[in-house]
Short mmCIF file of C-alpha atoms in Angstrom, two decimals:
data_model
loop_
_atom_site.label_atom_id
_atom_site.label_comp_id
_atom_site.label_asym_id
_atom_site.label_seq_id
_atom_site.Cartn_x
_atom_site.Cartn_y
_atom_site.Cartn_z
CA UNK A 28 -27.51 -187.37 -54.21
CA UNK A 29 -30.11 -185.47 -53.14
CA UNK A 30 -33.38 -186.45 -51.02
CA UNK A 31 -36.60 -185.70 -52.44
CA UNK A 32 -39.04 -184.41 -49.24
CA UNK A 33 -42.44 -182.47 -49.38
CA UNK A 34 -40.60 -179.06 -49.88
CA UNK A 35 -39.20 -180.31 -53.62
CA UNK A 36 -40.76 -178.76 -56.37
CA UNK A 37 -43.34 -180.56 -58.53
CA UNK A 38 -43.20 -179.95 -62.15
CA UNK A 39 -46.04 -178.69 -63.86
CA UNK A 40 -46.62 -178.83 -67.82
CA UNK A 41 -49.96 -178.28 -70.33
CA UNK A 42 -50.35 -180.93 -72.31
CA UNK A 43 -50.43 -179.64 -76.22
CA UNK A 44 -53.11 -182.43 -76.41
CA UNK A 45 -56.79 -181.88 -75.19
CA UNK A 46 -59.66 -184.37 -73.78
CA UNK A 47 -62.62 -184.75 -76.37
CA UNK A 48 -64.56 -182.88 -74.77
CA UNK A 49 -61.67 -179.99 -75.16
CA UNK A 50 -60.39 -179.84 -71.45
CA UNK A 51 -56.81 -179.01 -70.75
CA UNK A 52 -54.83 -181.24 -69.79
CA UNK A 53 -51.58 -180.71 -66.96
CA UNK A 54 -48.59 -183.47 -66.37
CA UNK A 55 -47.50 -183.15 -62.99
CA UNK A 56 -44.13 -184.50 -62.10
CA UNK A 57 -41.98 -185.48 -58.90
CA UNK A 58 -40.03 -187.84 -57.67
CA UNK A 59 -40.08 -189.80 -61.02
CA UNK A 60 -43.56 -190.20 -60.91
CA UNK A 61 -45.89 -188.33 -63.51
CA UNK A 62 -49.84 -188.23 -64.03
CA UNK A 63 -52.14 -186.92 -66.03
CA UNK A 64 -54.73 -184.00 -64.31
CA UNK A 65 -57.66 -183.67 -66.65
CA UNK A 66 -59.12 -180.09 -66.12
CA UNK A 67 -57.45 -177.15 -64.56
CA UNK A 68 -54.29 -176.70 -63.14
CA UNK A 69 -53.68 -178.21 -60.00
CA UNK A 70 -53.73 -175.94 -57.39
CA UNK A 71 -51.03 -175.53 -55.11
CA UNK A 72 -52.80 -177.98 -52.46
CA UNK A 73 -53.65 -180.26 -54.76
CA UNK A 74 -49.63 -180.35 -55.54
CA UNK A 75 -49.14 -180.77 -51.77
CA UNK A 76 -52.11 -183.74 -51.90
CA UNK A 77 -49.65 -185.62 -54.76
CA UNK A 78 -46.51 -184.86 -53.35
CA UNK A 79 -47.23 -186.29 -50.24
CA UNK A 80 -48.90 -189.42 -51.75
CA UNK A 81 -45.55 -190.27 -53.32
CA UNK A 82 -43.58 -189.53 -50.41
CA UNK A 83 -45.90 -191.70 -48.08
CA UNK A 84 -45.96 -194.82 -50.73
CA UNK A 85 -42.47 -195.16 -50.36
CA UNK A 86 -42.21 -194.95 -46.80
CA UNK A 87 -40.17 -191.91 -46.53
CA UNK A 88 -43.01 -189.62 -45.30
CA UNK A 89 -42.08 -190.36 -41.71
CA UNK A 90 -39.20 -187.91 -42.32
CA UNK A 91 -41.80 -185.07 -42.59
CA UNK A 92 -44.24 -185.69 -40.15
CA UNK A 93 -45.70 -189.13 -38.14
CA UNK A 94 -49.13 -188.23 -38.32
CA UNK A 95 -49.41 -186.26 -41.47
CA UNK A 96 -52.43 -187.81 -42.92
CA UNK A 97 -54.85 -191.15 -42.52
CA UNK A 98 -53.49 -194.05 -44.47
CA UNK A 99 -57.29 -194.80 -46.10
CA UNK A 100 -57.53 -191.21 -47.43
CA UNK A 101 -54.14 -191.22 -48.29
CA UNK A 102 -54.60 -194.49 -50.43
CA UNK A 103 -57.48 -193.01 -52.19
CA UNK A 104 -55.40 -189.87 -53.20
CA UNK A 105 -53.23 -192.13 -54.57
CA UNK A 106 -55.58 -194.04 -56.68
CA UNK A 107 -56.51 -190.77 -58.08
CA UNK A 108 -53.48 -190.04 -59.41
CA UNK A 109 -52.29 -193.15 -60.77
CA UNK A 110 -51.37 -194.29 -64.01
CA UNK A 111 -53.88 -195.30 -66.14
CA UNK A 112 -53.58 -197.34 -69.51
CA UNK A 113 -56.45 -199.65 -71.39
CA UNK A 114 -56.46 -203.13 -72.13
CA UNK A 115 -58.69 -204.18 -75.26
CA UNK A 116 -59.90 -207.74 -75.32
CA UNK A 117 -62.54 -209.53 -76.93
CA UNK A 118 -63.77 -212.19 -75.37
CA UNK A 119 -63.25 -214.97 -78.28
CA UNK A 120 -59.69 -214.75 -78.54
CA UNK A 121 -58.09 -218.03 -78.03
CA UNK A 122 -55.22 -216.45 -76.24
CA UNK A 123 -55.63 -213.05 -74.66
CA UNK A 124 -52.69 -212.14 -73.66
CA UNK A 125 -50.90 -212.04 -76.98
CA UNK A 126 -54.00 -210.85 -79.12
CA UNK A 127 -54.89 -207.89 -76.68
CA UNK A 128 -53.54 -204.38 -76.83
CA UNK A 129 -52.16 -202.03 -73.67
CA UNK A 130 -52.55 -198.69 -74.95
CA UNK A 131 -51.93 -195.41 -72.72
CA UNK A 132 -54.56 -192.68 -73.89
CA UNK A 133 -55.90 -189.44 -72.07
CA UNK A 134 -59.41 -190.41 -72.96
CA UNK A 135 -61.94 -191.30 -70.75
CA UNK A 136 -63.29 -194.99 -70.91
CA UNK A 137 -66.81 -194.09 -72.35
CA UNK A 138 -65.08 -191.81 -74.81
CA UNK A 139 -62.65 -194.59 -75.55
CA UNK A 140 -64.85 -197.30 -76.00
CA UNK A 141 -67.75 -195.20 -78.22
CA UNK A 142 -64.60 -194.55 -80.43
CA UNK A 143 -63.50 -198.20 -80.83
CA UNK A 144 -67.18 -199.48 -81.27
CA UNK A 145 -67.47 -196.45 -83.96
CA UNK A 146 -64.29 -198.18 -85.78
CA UNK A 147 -65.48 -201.33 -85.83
CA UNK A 148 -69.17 -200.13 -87.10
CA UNK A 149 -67.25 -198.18 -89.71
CA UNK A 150 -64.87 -201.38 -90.36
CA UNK A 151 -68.20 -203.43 -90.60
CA UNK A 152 -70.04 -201.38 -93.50
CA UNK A 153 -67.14 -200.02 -94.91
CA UNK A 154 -65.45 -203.20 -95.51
CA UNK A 155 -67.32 -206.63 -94.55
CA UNK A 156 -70.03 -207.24 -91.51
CA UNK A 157 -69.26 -210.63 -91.36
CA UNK A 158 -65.74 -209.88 -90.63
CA UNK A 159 -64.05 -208.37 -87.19
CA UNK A 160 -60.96 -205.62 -87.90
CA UNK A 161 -57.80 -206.67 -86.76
CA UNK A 162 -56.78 -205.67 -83.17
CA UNK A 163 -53.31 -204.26 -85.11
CA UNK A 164 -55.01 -202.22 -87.65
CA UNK A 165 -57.30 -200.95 -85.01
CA UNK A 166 -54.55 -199.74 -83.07
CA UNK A 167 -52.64 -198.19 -85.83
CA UNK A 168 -55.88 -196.16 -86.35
CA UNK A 169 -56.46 -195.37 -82.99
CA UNK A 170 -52.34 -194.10 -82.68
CA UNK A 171 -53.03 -191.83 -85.98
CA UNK A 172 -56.11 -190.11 -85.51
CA UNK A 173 -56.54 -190.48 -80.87
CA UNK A 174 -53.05 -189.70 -80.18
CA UNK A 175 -52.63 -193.04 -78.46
CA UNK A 176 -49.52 -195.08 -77.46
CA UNK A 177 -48.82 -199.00 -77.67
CA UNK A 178 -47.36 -199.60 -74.23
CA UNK A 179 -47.81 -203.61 -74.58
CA UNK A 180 -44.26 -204.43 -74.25
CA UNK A 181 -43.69 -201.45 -71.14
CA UNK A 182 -46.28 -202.80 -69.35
CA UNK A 183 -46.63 -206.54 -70.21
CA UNK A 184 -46.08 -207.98 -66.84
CA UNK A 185 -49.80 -206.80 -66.05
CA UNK A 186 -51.44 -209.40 -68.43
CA UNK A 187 -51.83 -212.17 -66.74
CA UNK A 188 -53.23 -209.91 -63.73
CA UNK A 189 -55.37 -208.12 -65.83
CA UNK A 190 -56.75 -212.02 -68.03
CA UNK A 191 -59.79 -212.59 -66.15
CA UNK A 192 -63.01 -210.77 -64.82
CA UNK A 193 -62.32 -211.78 -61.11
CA UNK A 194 -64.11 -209.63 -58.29
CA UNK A 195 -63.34 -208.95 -55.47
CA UNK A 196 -65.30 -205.96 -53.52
CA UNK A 197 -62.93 -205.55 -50.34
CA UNK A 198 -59.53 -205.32 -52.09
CA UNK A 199 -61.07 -203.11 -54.67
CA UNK A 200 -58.91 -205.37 -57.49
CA UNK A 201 -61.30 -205.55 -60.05
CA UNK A 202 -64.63 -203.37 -60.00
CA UNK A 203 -67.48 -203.11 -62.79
CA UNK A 204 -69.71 -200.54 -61.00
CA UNK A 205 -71.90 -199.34 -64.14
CA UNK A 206 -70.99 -201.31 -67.30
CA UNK A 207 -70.62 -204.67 -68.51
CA UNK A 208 -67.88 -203.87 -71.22
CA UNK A 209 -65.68 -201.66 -68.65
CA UNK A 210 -63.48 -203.59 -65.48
CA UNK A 211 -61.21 -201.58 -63.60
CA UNK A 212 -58.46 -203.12 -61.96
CA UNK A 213 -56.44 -201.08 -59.27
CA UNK A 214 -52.88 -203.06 -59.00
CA UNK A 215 -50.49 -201.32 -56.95
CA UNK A 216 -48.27 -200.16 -59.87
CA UNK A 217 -50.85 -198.90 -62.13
CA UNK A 218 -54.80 -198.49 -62.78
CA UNK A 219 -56.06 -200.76 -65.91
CA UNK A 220 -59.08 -200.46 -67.72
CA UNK A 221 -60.30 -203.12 -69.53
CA UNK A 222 -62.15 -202.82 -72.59
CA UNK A 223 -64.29 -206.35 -73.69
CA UNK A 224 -64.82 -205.19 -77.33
CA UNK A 225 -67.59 -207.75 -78.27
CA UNK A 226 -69.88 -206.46 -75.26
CA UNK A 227 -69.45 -202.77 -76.39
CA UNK A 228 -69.96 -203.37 -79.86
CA UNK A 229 -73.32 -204.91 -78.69
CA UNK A 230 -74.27 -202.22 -76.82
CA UNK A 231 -74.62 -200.06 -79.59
CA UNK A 232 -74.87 -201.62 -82.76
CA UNK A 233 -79.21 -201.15 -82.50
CA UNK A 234 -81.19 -198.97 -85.16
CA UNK A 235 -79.65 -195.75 -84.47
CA UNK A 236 -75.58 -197.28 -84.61
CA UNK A 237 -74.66 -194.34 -86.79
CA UNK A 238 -74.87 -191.49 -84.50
CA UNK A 239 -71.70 -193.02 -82.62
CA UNK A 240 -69.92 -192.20 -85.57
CA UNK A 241 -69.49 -188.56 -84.53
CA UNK A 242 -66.63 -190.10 -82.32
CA UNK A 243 -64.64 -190.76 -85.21
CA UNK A 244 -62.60 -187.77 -87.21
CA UNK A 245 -64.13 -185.65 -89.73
CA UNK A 246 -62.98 -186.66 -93.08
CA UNK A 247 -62.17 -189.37 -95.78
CA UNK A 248 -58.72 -190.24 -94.50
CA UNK A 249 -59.76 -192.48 -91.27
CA UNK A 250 -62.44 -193.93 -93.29
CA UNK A 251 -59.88 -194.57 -95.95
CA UNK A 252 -57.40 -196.30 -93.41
CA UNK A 253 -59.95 -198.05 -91.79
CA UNK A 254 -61.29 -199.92 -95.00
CA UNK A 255 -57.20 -200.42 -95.92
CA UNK A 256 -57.54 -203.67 -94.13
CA UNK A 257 -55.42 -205.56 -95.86
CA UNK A 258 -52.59 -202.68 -95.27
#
C-alpha cells in the first residue's frame, strides 16, 4: 500500500452548491480527509498549508522534515480546515441529546441561524404562535429548500460533549465570542456549532421580525411545507 507524504496530490472539486451570499465553494481532498473552502480556489500554497496539517496530525510529518512548521500555527491551520456540522438545541428540551439535530450545512452560522429563526417566525403566523415547530419538520424543511444533511447518527458520539455551555478560554473547547445563541466547540475530531434556538428566536422576533424572512425561499411551496405541520 502506498504512503501518503507532502508530494501526493490533493484533490480539488467545485461544489455545484453555492454559499448564500453566492460564493463558490471547493472540496479539497487527501489522505481521507475532505473540507469545505468557501471562496476561491485554494491556491497551490494553501494546498501545501492542508496537506501538511494532515500529515503533521498524524504524526507522520517527521518523514518530511523535523522542523517544518511551529506546532501552534500548525494547530490553527488545522482548525481552519476542519469539519464543521451544527447542533440545534433549545434550551427547554427535557432531554437534549435525543431532541437535538446534527446537521452538516455549508452555511455560515449567522446565515444559518437567521434562516431557522425565519422558519419558526413563518411556523408561528402561518400556523399557531403559541405553538413551537417540531425539530423533525424543521429539519425536513431545512434538507429541502438549504441543501442540508442529517448527520445525527454519523456523528452521535459528540452529544454528550457538545450538552452543555461549559467554557473554558485556554483549551479553546467551547467559545461564545459575539453571540449568546452561537457556542463553538473545537473537539479534536470535528468543529461544532451550536445553535440555542429559543435565544435566536428572541433576538429577532421585535417590530421589524419580517424582514428576516428574506432568508427563506421565494415562493408558496416552503410556506406550504412549513404550515404542513401535521405532515
Amino acid at each position: 500500500m502506498k504512503t501518503t507524504n507532502i508530494h501526493t496530490e490533493a484533490k480539488i472539486t467545485l461544489n455545484s452548491n453555492y454559499t448564500i451570499d453566492g460564493d463558490p465553494i471547493h472540496t479539497i481532498e487527501f489522505d481521507g480527509v475532505v473540507a469545505d473552502v468557501i471562496g476561491d480556489e485554494p491556491t497551490k500554497r494553501e494546498i501545501e498549508i492542508f496537506k501538511t496539517g494532515i500529515l503533521y496530525e498524524r504524526e507522520r510529518l517527521w518523514d518530511e522534515s523535523e522542523n517544518l512548521v511551529d506546532d501552534k500555527v500548525m494547530r490553527k491551520l488545522l482548525k481552519k480546515y476542519k469539519k464543521r456540522i451544527y447542533r440545534v438545541d433549545h434550551c427547554y428540551f427535557y432531554d437534549s441529546n435525543k431532541s437535538c439535530l446534527l446537521i452538516e450545512s455549508e452555511l455560515e452560522p449567522t446565515d444559518l441561524v437567521k434562516i431557522i429563526v425565519a422558519i419558526h417566525l413563518k411556523f408561528e403566523e402561518l400556523v399557531d404562535e403559541s405553538l413551537d415547530i417540531e425539530f423533525i419538520h424543521l429539519l425536513d424543511i431545512l434538507k429541502r429548500f438549504y441543501n442540508v444533511k442529517d448527520v445525527k447518527e454519523k456523528y452521535k458520539n459528540i452529544l454528550n460533549k457538545t450538552y452543555g455551555y461549559i467554557f473554558d478560554d485556554e483549551e479553546e473547547f467551547c467559545t461564545n465570542d459575539e453571540y449568546d445563541y452561537i457556542y463553538k466547540f473545537n473537539l479534536e475530531e470535528v468543529e461544532v456549532i451550536k445553535i440555542e434556538v429559543v435565544s435566536a428566536r428572541d433576538e429577532y422576533c421585535g417590530s421589524n421580525f419580517k424582514e428576516i424572512y428574506k432568508y427563506l425561499v421565494k415562493g408558496s411551496e416552503i410556506e406550504n411545507m412549513i404550515s404542513d405541520y401535521m405532515g
